[in-house]
Amino acid sequence: MATKPKVAFFDFSCCEGCQLAAIDLTPEQLLDLLAVIDIVEFREAISEKSDSYDIAIIEGSITRDSDIPRLKKIRETAKILITLGACSTIAGINALKNFQPKIEYQQDVYADSPTKYETAPARAIHEVVTVDAFIPGCPIDTGEFVRVVKNLLLGKKPDIPEYPVCVECKRNENVCVYEKGIQCLGPVTRAGCNARCPTGGGYCFGCRGIIPEPNIKSQQDIMQKYDLTFNQMQEKFKLFLERNKEVFPNGK
Ligand code: SF4
Ligand code: SF4
Ligand code: SF4
């Protein structure tokens, strides 16, 4: 019987919610995955560690320079490197601090000794090493996680939507939240979550990142129609907007 590829999970700065989601598979999803891979390191689930693996799955952002050698070593070892979730894919909520001067957030967190701990602007993994595939979301969608891993094992391009959340939202027959005076990033955010937030009564805040070729004109038209400015959008969507701000017309 052919040897199964060895998979190792690693985390950097994050809440580890995406690894928890990866553990929380349905029995069918888990059996499906374990039929094609061997998990050799996964701190959330097993105590074993390994220096030998084929696929590295990385959760979290790089928020201090001392993490870079570890990440580069993982990159050198793995044949395939996958990011797991918004923190590793687009720097996620860690990038909130990139809006502030360093000394301000250091003082906010460690008032008594602000410079005691090393810190740096948050970076997504692809800003430091080459990434082969990205699994977006905060947290990830478990079905998508299993699908991407299996796609890569078959040598296929990961099957991740390149159309916006609005497509899924309209398919779910939701009333657009803009009609209720609520802003939403659905027109430019990558689908794949089945429009989870607007369908559940909320709005899309962009956790899956911006699609590769966003219809900027459409987003601008919406902002114009509802009399919104870039600054209003940025204030509301700071959580995941740091890497997305080029989408919006500055000051318009
Ligand atoms: S993407 Fe969200 S759920 Fe996943 S590790 Fe980061 S903060 Fe946690
Ligand atoms: S609620 Fe948001 S995702 Fe749904 S159609 Fe409106 S803008 Fe698009
Ligand atoms: S609707 Fe938007 S914010 Fe909500 S899960 Fe989907 S991409 Fe993320």
PDB file of C-alpha atoms and ligand atoms in Angstrom:
ATOM      1  CA  MET A   1       0.000   0.000   0.000  1.00  0.00           C
ATOM      2  CA  ALA A   2       1.393   3.455  -0.942  1.00  0.00           C
ATOM      3  CA  THR A   3       2.608   5.625   1.925  1.00  0.00           C
ATOM      4  CA  LYS A   4       0.237   8.442   2.778  1.00  0.00           C
ATOM      5  CA  PRO A   5       1.609  12.027   2.741  1.00  0.00           C
ATOM      6  CA  LYS A   6       2.619  13.253   6.172  1.00  0.00           C
ATOM      7  CA  VAL A   7       0.874  16.405   7.356  1.00  0.00           C
ATOM      8  CA  ALA A   8       1.971  18.729  10.168  1.00  0.00           C
ATOM      9  CA  PHE A   9       0.059  21.670  11.655  1.00  0.00           C
ATOM     10  CA  PHE A  10       1.892  24.720  13.018  1.00  0.00           C
ATOM     11  CA  ASP A  11       0.672  27.923  14.621  1.00  0.00           C
ATOM     12  CA  PHE A  12       2.011  31.454  14.937  1.00  0.00           C
ATOM     13  CA  SER A  13       0.067  34.485  16.311  1.00  0.00           C
ATOM     14  CA  CYS A  14      -3.614  33.577  16.394  1.00  0.00           C
ATOM     15  CA  CYS A  15      -6.443  32.336  18.608  1.00  0.00           C
ATOM     16  CA  GLU A  16      -6.060  28.739  17.305  1.00  0.00           C
ATOM     17  CA  GLY A  17      -9.746  28.735  16.390  1.00  0.00           C
ATOM     18  CA  CYS A  18      -8.998  27.460  12.891  1.00  0.00           C
ATOM     19  CA  GLN A  19      -7.087  24.458  14.244  1.00  0.00           C
ATOM     20  CA  LEU A  20     -10.023  23.797  16.565  1.00  0.00           C
ATOM     21  CA  ALA A  21     -12.312  23.969  13.541  1.00  0.00           C
ATOM     22  CA  ALA A  22     -10.020  21.507  11.732  1.00  0.00           C
ATOM     23  CA  ILE A  23     -10.421  19.070  14.643  1.00  0.00           C
ATOM     24  CA  ASP A  24     -14.170  19.585  14.707  1.00  0.00           C
ATOM     25  CA  LEU A  25     -14.803  17.646  11.487  1.00  0.00           C
ATOM     26  CA  THR A  26     -17.799  15.407  11.090  1.00  0.00           C
ATOM     27  CA  PRO A  27     -16.939  11.684  11.443  1.00  0.00           C
ATOM     28  CA  GLU A  28     -17.368  11.350   7.661  1.00  0.00           C
ATOM     29  CA  GLN A  29     -15.019  14.277   6.953  1.00  0.00           C
ATOM     30  CA  LEU A  30     -12.444  12.928   9.406  1.00  0.00           C
ATOM     31  CA  LEU A  31     -12.479   9.416   7.924  1.00  0.00           C
ATOM     32  CA  ASP A  32     -12.315  10.925   4.446  1.00  0.00           C
ATOM     33  CA  LEU A  33      -9.208  12.896   5.366  1.00  0.00           C
ATOM     34  CA  LEU A  34      -7.435  10.202   7.400  1.00  0.00           C
ATOM     35  CA  ALA A  35      -7.863   7.814   4.475  1.00  0.00           C
ATOM     36  CA  VAL A  36      -5.481   9.970   2.426  1.00  0.00           C
ATOM     37  CA  ILE A  37      -3.080  11.614   4.937  1.00  0.00           C
ATOM     38  CA  ASP A  38      -1.107  10.819   8.089  1.00  0.00           C
ATOM     39  CA  ILE A  39      -1.096  13.606  10.686  1.00  0.00           C
ATOM     40  CA  VAL A  40       2.364  13.660  12.290  1.00  0.00           C
ATOM     41  CA  GLU A  41       2.196  16.928  14.275  1.00  0.00           C
ATOM     42  CA  PHE A  42      -0.871  18.796  15.492  1.00  0.00           C
ATOM     43  CA  ARG A  43      -0.464  20.417  18.916  1.00  0.00           C
ATOM     44  CA  GLU A  44      -4.235  20.781  19.415  1.00  0.00           C
ATOM     45  CA  ALA A  45      -4.863  17.074  18.903  1.00  0.00           C
ATOM     46  CA  ILE A  46      -1.789  14.865  19.433  1.00  0.00           C
ATOM     47  CA  SER A  47       1.392  15.021  21.521  1.00  0.00           C
ATOM     48  CA  GLU A  48       3.706  13.626  18.805  1.00  0.00           C
ATOM     49  CA  LYS A  49       6.057  15.933  16.907  1.00  0.00           C
ATOM     50  CA  SER A  50       7.975  15.375  13.691  1.00  0.00           C
ATOM     51  CA  ASP A  51      10.753  17.029  11.705  1.00  0.00           C
ATOM     52  CA  SER A  52       9.679  15.160   8.597  1.00  0.00           C
ATOM     53  CA  TYR A  53       6.464  16.051   6.759  1.00  0.00           C
ATOM     54  CA  ASP A  54       5.224  16.586   3.206  1.00  0.00           C
ATOM     55  CA  ILE A  55       2.510  19.140   3.854  1.00  0.00           C
ATOM     56  CA  ALA A  56       2.686  21.985   6.396  1.00  0.00           C
ATOM     57  CA  ILE A  57      -0.558  23.665   7.414  1.00  0.00           C
ATOM     58  CA  ILE A  58       0.112  27.044   8.997  1.00  0.00           C
ATOM     59  CA  GLU A  59      -2.238  28.987  11.226  1.00  0.00           C
ATOM     60  CA  GLY A  60      -1.515  32.524  12.470  1.00  0.00           C
ATOM     61  CA  SER A  61       0.340  35.655  11.383  1.00  0.00           C
ATOM     62  CA  ILE A  62       3.964  36.659  11.767  1.00  0.00           C
ATOM     63  CA  THR A  63       4.011  39.389  14.409  1.00  0.00           C
ATOM     64  CA  ARG A  64       7.619  39.225  15.578  1.00  0.00           C
ATOM     65  CA  ASP A  65      10.830  38.844  13.598  1.00  0.00           C
ATOM     66  CA  SER A  66      12.091  36.005  15.797  1.00  0.00           C
ATOM     67  CA  ASP A  67       9.359  33.758  14.295  1.00  0.00           C
ATOM     68  CA  ILE A  68      10.780  34.072  10.777  1.00  0.00           C
ATOM     69  CA  PRO A  69      13.566  31.438  11.048  1.00  0.00           C
ATOM     70  CA  ARG A  70      11.021  28.877  12.310  1.00  0.00           C
ATOM     71  CA  LEU A  71       8.681  29.653   9.429  1.00  0.00           C
ATOM     72  CA  LYS A  72      11.520  29.429   6.884  1.00  0.00           C
ATOM     73  CA  LYS A  73      12.580  26.053   8.290  1.00  0.00           C
ATOM     74  CA  ILE A  74       9.001  24.773   7.914  1.00  0.00           C
ATOM     75  CA  ARG A  75       8.970  26.067   4.325  1.00  0.00           C
ATOM     76  CA  GLU A  76      12.263  24.302   3.542  1.00  0.00           C
ATOM     77  CA  THR A  77      10.950  21.013   4.924  1.00  0.00           C
ATOM     78  CA  ALA A  78       7.467  20.935   3.397  1.00  0.00           C
ATOM     79  CA  LYS A  79       6.749  20.170  -0.263  1.00  0.00           C
ATOM     80  CA  ILE A  80       3.399  21.928   0.067  1.00  0.00           C
ATOM     81  CA  LEU A  81       2.584  24.798   2.429  1.00  0.00           C
ATOM     82  CA  ILE A  82      -1.036  25.769   3.101  1.00  0.00           C
ATOM     83  CA  THR A  83      -2.304  28.705   5.163  1.00  0.00           C
ATOM     84  CA  LEU A  84      -5.198  27.981   7.502  1.00  0.00           C
ATOM     85  CA  GLY A  85      -7.575  30.876   8.133  1.00  0.00           C
ATOM     86  CA  ALA A  86      -7.560  34.654   7.912  1.00  0.00           C
ATOM     87  CA  CYS A  87      -4.650  35.239  10.325  1.00  0.00           C
ATOM     88  CA  SER A  88      -2.210  33.363   8.100  1.00  0.00           C
ATOM     89  CA  THR A  89      -3.869  34.209   4.770  1.00  0.00           C
ATOM     90  CA  ILE A  90      -4.446  37.991   5.098  1.00  0.00           C
ATOM     91  CA  ALA A  91      -2.888  38.745   8.538  1.00  0.00           C
ATOM     92  CA  GLY A  92      -6.442  38.802   9.958  1.00  0.00           C
ATOM     93  CA  ILE A  93      -7.301  40.542  13.193  1.00  0.00           C
ATOM     94  CA  ASN A  94      -3.610  40.702  14.140  1.00  0.00           C
ATOM     95  CA  ALA A  95      -3.285  43.424  11.493  1.00  0.00           C
ATOM     96  CA  LEU A  96      -5.494  45.713  13.605  1.00  0.00           C
ATOM     97  CA  LYS A  97      -2.335  46.874  15.330  1.00  0.00           C
ATOM     98  CA  ASN A  98      -0.908  47.973  11.969  1.00  0.00           C
ATOM     99  CA  PHE A  99      -3.327  50.918  12.141  1.00  0.00           C
ATOM    100  CA  GLN A 100      -1.613  52.262  15.278  1.00  0.00           C
ATOM    101  CA  PRO A 101       1.874  53.529  16.126  1.00  0.00           C
ATOM    102  CA  LYS A 102       3.812  50.673  17.773  1.00  0.00           C
ATOM    103  CA  ILE A 103       4.308  52.418  21.105  1.00  0.00           C
ATOM    104  CA  GLU A 104       0.548  53.041  21.402  1.00  0.00           C
ATOM    105  CA  TYR A 105      -0.488  49.404  21.185  1.00  0.00           C
ATOM    106  CA  GLN A 106       2.477  48.355  23.336  1.00  0.00           C
ATOM    107  CA  GLN A 107       1.268  50.774  26.044  1.00  0.00           C
ATOM    108  CA  ASP A 108      -2.346  49.607  25.613  1.00  0.00           C
ATOM    109  CA  VAL A 109      -1.412  45.981  26.247  1.00  0.00           C
ATOM    110  CA  TYR A 110       1.527  46.196  28.655  1.00  0.00           C
ATOM    111  CA  ALA A 111       1.103  49.557  30.382  1.00  0.00           C
ATOM    112  CA  ASP A 112       3.795  48.879  33.012  1.00  0.00           C
ATOM    113  CA  SER A 113       6.481  47.614  30.630  1.00  0.00           C
ATOM    114  CA  PRO A 114       5.456  48.447  27.056  1.00  0.00           C
ATOM    115  CA  THR A 115       8.731  47.489  25.380  1.00  0.00           C
ATOM    116  CA  LYS A 116       9.414  44.310  27.327  1.00  0.00           C
ATOM    117  CA  TYR A 117       8.064  41.980  24.617  1.00  0.00           C
ATOM    118  CA  GLU A 118       9.159  41.798  20.994  1.00  0.00           C
ATOM    119  CA  THR A 119       6.547  42.832  18.418  1.00  0.00           C
ATOM    120  CA  ALA A 120       6.362  43.963  14.792  1.00  0.00           C
ATOM    121  CA  PRO A 121       3.622  44.811  12.257  1.00  0.00           C
ATOM    122  CA  ALA A 122       1.491  41.730  11.547  1.00  0.00           C
ATOM    123  CA  ARG A 123       2.242  39.948   8.278  1.00  0.00           C
ATOM    124  CA  ALA A 124       0.431  37.220   6.391  1.00  0.00           C
ATOM    125  CA  ILE A 125       2.504  34.077   5.727  1.00  0.00           C
ATOM    126  CA  HIS A 126       2.882  34.787   1.987  1.00  0.00           C
ATOM    127  CA  GLU A 127       4.618  38.065   2.878  1.00  0.00           C
ATOM    128  CA  VAL A 128       7.473  36.036   4.349  1.00  0.00           C
ATOM    129  CA  VAL A 129       7.627  32.701   2.443  1.00  0.00           C
ATOM    130  CA  THR A 130       6.015  31.177  -0.655  1.00  0.00           C
ATOM    131  CA  VAL A 131       2.552  29.718  -0.060  1.00  0.00           C
ATOM    132  CA  ASP A 132       1.062  26.982  -2.270  1.00  0.00           C
ATOM    133  CA  ALA A 133      -2.580  27.253  -1.211  1.00  0.00           C
ATOM    134  CA  PHE A 134      -4.726  29.461   0.985  1.00  0.00           C
ATOM    135  CA  ILE A 135      -7.730  28.445   3.093  1.00  0.00           C
ATOM    136  CA  PRO A 136      -9.554  31.671   3.986  1.00  0.00           C
ATOM    137  CA  GLY A 137     -12.019  32.538   6.742  1.00  0.00           C
ATOM    138  CA  CYS A 138     -12.210  33.409  10.429  1.00  0.00           C
ATOM    139  CA  PRO A 139     -12.655  30.639  11.231  1.00  0.00           C
ATOM    140  CA  ILE A 140     -12.216  28.301   8.246  1.00  0.00           C
ATOM    141  CA  ASP A 141     -15.061  26.338   6.692  1.00  0.00           C
ATOM    142  CA  THR A 142     -14.322  22.679   7.521  1.00  0.00           C
ATOM    143  CA  GLY A 143     -15.774  21.342   4.255  1.00  0.00           C
ATOM    144  CA  GLU A 144     -13.517  23.695   2.317  1.00  0.00           C
ATOM    145  CA  PHE A 145     -10.514  22.605   4.416  1.00  0.00           C
ATOM    146  CA  VAL A 146     -11.023  18.929   3.545  1.00  0.00           C
ATOM    147  CA  ARG A 147     -11.649  19.789  -0.118  1.00  0.00           C
ATOM    148  CA  VAL A 148      -8.491  21.909  -0.481  1.00  0.00           C
ATOM    149  CA  VAL A 149      -6.256  19.245   1.093  1.00  0.00           C
ATOM    150  CA  LYS A 150      -7.728  16.574  -1.201  1.00  0.00           C
ATOM    151  CA  ASN A 151      -7.439  18.828  -4.274  1.00  0.00           C
ATOM    152  CA  LEU A 152      -3.739  19.370  -3.556  1.00  0.00           C
ATOM    153  CA  LEU A 153      -3.111  15.663  -3.052  1.00  0.00           C
ATOM    154  CA  LEU A 154      -4.638  15.037  -6.480  1.00  0.00           C
ATOM    155  CA  GLY A 155      -2.439  17.756  -7.987  1.00  0.00           C
ATOM    156  CA  LYS A 156      -5.476  19.935  -8.672  1.00  0.00           C
ATOM    157  CA  LYS A 157      -5.869  23.687  -8.182  1.00  0.00           C
ATOM    158  CA  PRO A 158      -7.681  24.225  -4.855  1.00  0.00           C
ATOM    159  CA  ASP A 159     -11.376  24.663  -5.440  1.00  0.00           C
ATOM    160  CA  ILE A 160     -11.990  28.036  -3.744  1.00  0.00           C
ATOM    161  CA  PRO A 161     -14.622  30.447  -5.103  1.00  0.00           C
ATOM    162  CA  GLU A 162     -13.398  33.554  -6.866  1.00  0.00           C
ATOM    163  CA  TYR A 163     -16.817  35.229  -6.907  1.00  0.00           C
ATOM    164  CA  PRO A 164     -18.285  37.443  -4.164  1.00  0.00           C
ATOM    165  CA  VAL A 165     -20.406  36.596  -1.119  1.00  0.00           C
ATOM    166  CA  CYS A 166     -23.342  38.469  -2.728  1.00  0.00           C
ATOM    167  CA  VAL A 167     -23.777  35.531  -5.154  1.00  0.00           C
ATOM    168  CA  GLU A 168     -24.405  33.111  -2.284  1.00  0.00           C
ATOM    169  CA  CYS A 169     -26.465  35.708  -0.412  1.00  0.00           C
ATOM    170  CA  LYS A 170     -28.803  36.203  -3.382  1.00  0.00           C
ATOM    171  CA  ARG A 171     -28.978  32.429  -3.890  1.00  0.00           C
ATOM    172  CA  ASN A 172     -30.207  32.242  -0.267  1.00  0.00           C
ATOM    173  CA  GLU A 173     -32.877  34.837  -1.179  1.00  0.00           C
ATOM    174  CA  ASN A 174     -31.803  37.263   1.552  1.00  0.00           C
ATOM    175  CA  VAL A 175     -32.932  40.888   1.542  1.00  0.00           C
ATOM    176  CA  CYS A 176     -29.783  42.955   1.055  1.00  0.00           C
ATOM    177  CA  VAL A 177     -28.763  44.628   4.319  1.00  0.00           C
ATOM    178  CA  TYR A 178     -27.958  47.880   2.474  1.00  0.00           C
ATOM    179  CA  GLU A 179     -31.752  48.178   2.038  1.00  0.00           C
ATOM    180  CA  LYS A 180     -31.949  48.265   5.845  1.00  0.00           C
ATOM    181  CA  GLY A 181     -29.237  50.929   6.140  1.00  0.00           C
ATOM    182  CA  ILE A 182     -26.504  48.442   7.115  1.00  0.00           C
ATOM    183  CA  GLN A 183     -23.126  48.313   5.345  1.00  0.00           C
ATOM    184  CA  CYS A 184     -21.751  45.035   4.059  1.00  0.00           C
ATOM    185  CA  LEU A 185     -18.545  43.883   2.332  1.00  0.00           C
ATOM    186  CA  GLY A 186     -20.295  41.087   0.431  1.00  0.00           C
ATOM    187  CA  PRO A 187     -19.840  42.680  -3.041  1.00  0.00           C
ATOM    188  CA  VAL A 188     -16.034  42.340  -2.881  1.00  0.00           C
ATOM    189  CA  THR A 189     -15.457  39.490  -0.399  1.00  0.00           C
ATOM    190  CA  ARG A 190     -14.607  35.944  -1.468  1.00  0.00           C
ATOM    191  CA  ALA A 191     -17.561  33.564  -1.264  1.00  0.00           C
ATOM    192  CA  GLY A 192     -17.402  30.017   0.089  1.00  0.00           C
ATOM    193  CA  CYS A 193     -19.075  30.495   3.475  1.00  0.00           C
ATOM    194  CA  ASN A 194     -22.597  30.318   1.984  1.00  0.00           C
ATOM    195  CA  ALA A 195     -23.040  33.990   2.975  1.00  0.00           C
ATOM    196  CA  ARG A 196     -23.024  32.846   6.607  1.00  0.00           C
ATOM    197  CA  CYS A 197     -23.351  36.282   8.218  1.00  0.00           C
ATOM    198  CA  PRO A 198     -26.046  38.028   6.118  1.00  0.00           C
ATOM    199  CA  THR A 199     -28.030  34.783   6.040  1.00  0.00           C
ATOM    200  CA  GLY A 200     -27.827  34.624   9.843  1.00  0.00           C
ATOM    201  CA  GLY A 201     -29.115  38.187  10.247  1.00  0.00           C
ATOM    202  CA  GLY A 202     -25.787  40.049  10.207  1.00  0.00           C
ATOM    203  CA  TYR A 203     -23.587  41.481   7.459  1.00  0.00           C
ATOM    204  CA  CYS A 204     -20.354  40.425   5.788  1.00  0.00           C
ATOM    205  CA  PHE A 205     -17.275  41.970   7.421  1.00  0.00           C
ATOM    206  CA  GLY A 206     -14.836  40.498   4.926  1.00  0.00           C
ATOM    207  CA  CYS A 207     -13.200  37.665   6.884  1.00  0.00           C
ATOM    208  CA  ARG A 208     -12.493  35.620   3.740  1.00  0.00           C
ATOM    209  CA  GLY A 209     -10.591  38.486   2.118  1.00  0.00           C
ATOM    210  CA  ILE A 210     -11.160  40.318  -1.108  1.00  0.00           C
ATOM    211  CA  ILE A 211     -11.698  38.350  -4.338  1.00  0.00           C
ATOM    212  CA  PRO A 212      -8.847  38.497  -6.883  1.00  0.00           C
ATOM    213  CA  GLU A 213     -10.619  40.783  -9.341  1.00  0.00           C
ATOM    214  CA  PRO A 214     -13.214  42.654  -7.294  1.00  0.00           C
ATOM    215  CA  ASN A 215     -15.832  44.690  -9.095  1.00  0.00           C
ATOM    216  CA  ILE A 216     -14.603  47.938  -7.591  1.00  0.00           C
ATOM    217  CA  LYS A 217     -17.052  49.969  -9.691  1.00  0.00           C
ATOM    218  CA  SER A 218     -19.953  48.022  -8.188  1.00  0.00           C
ATOM    219  CA  GLN A 219     -18.670  48.614  -4.637  1.00  0.00           C
ATOM    220  CA  GLN A 220     -18.134  52.297  -5.431  1.00  0.00           C
ATOM    221  CA  ASP A 221     -21.653  52.561  -6.894  1.00  0.00           C
ATOM    222  CA  ILE A 222     -23.101  51.044  -3.718  1.00  0.00           C
ATOM    223  CA  MET A 223     -21.098  53.430  -1.546  1.00  0.00           C
ATOM    224  CA  GLN A 224     -22.258  56.354  -3.665  1.00  0.00           C
ATOM    225  CA  LYS A 225     -25.892  55.199  -3.660  1.00  0.00           C
ATOM    226  CA  TYR A 226     -25.926  54.951   0.121  1.00  0.00           C
ATOM    227  CA  ASP A 227     -23.798  58.077   0.617  1.00  0.00           C
ATOM    228  CA  LEU A 228     -20.868  56.246   2.248  1.00  0.00           C
ATOM    229  CA  THR A 229     -17.221  57.314   2.318  1.00  0.00           C
ATOM    230  CA  PHE A 230     -14.017  55.295   2.418  1.00  0.00           C
ATOM    231  CA  ASN A 231     -13.410  56.469   5.969  1.00  0.00           C
ATOM    232  CA  GLN A 232     -16.811  55.194   7.132  1.00  0.00           C
ATOM    233  CA  MET A 233     -16.195  51.854   5.454  1.00  0.00           C
ATOM    234  CA  GLN A 234     -12.686  51.617   6.879  1.00  0.00           C
ATOM    235  CA  GLU A 235     -13.860  52.434  10.402  1.00  0.00           C
ATOM    236  CA  LYS A 236     -16.545  49.764  10.290  1.00  0.00           C
ATOM    237  CA  PHE A 237     -14.503  47.102   8.502  1.00  0.00           C
ATOM    238  CA  LYS A 238     -11.111  47.603  10.166  1.00  0.00           C
ATOM    239  CA  LEU A 239     -11.125  44.025  11.391  1.00  0.00           C
ATOM    240  CA  PHE A 240     -10.148  42.585   8.022  1.00  0.00           C
ATOM    241  CA  LEU A 241      -9.683  45.718   5.928  1.00  0.00           C
ATOM    242  CA  GLU A 242      -5.988  46.384   6.456  1.00  0.00           C
ATOM    243  CA  ARG A 243      -5.057  44.229   3.484  1.00  0.00           C
ATOM    244  CA  ASN A 244      -8.145  45.200   1.529  1.00  0.00           C
ATOM    245  CA  LYS A 245      -8.086  48.973   1.572  1.00  0.00           C
ATOM    246  CA  GLU A 246      -6.910  49.367  -2.031  1.00  0.00           C
ATOM    247  CA  VAL A 247     -10.355  48.159  -3.046  1.00  0.00           C
ATOM    248  CA  PHE A 248     -12.036  51.326  -1.900  1.00  0.00           C
ATOM    249  CA  PRO A 249     -11.749  54.775  -3.418  1.00  0.00           C
ATOM    250  CA  ASN A 250      -9.788  56.795  -0.880  1.00  0.00           C
ATOM    251  CA  GLY A 251     -11.856  59.674   0.479  1.00  0.00           C
ATOM    252  CA  LYS A 252     -14.658  59.238  -2.058  1.00  0.00           C
TER     253      LYS A 252
HETATM  254  S1  SF4 B   1      -8.528  33.258  11.476  1.00  0.00           S
HETATM  255 FE1  SF4 B   1      -9.892  33.761  13.189  1.00  0.00          FE
HETATM  256  S2  SF4 B   1     -10.486  31.785  14.092  1.00  0.00           S
HETATM  257 FE2  SF4 B   1      -8.670  31.445  12.769  1.00  0.00          FE
HETATM  258  S3  SF4 B   1      -6.937  31.610  14.153  1.00  0.00           S
HETATM  259 FE3  SF4 B   1      -7.238  33.641  13.269  1.00  0.00          FE
HETATM  260  S4  SF4 B   1      -8.574  34.726  14.733  1.00  0.00           S
HETATM  261 FE4  SF4 B   1      -8.682  32.545  15.218  1.00  0.00          FE
HETATM  262  S1  SF4 B   2     -26.440  41.642   2.254  1.00  0.00           S
HETATM  263 FE1  SF4 B   2     -24.274  41.880   1.714  1.00  0.00          FE
HETATM  264  S2  SF4 B   2     -23.755  39.934   0.775  1.00  0.00           S
HETATM  265 FE2  SF4 B   2     -25.980  40.093   0.746  1.00  0.00          FE
HETATM  266  S3  SF4 B   2     -26.493  40.975  -1.235  1.00  0.00           S
HETATM  267 FE3  SF4 B   2     -26.340  42.659   0.242  1.00  0.00          FE
HETATM  268  S4  SF4 B   2     -24.229  43.383   0.043  1.00  0.00           S
HETATM  269 FE4  SF4 B   2     -24.319  41.345  -0.876  1.00  0.00          FE
HETATM  270  S1  SF4 B   3     -20.293  36.403   5.335  1.00  0.00           S
HETATM  271 FE1  SF4 B   3     -18.356  37.536   5.199  1.00  0.00          FE
HETATM  272  S2  SF4 B   3     -17.689  37.812   7.314  1.00  0.00           S
HETATM  273 FE2  SF4 B   3     -19.273  36.217   7.316  1.00  0.00          FE
HETATM  274  S3  SF4 B   3     -18.163  34.272   7.158  1.00  0.00           S
HETATM  275 FE3  SF4 B   3     -18.679  34.903   5.072  1.00  0.00          FE
HETATM  276  S4  SF4 B   3     -16.888  36.079   4.365  1.00  0.00           S
HETATM  277 FE4  SF4 B   3     -16.738  35.940   6.598  1.00  0.00          FE
END
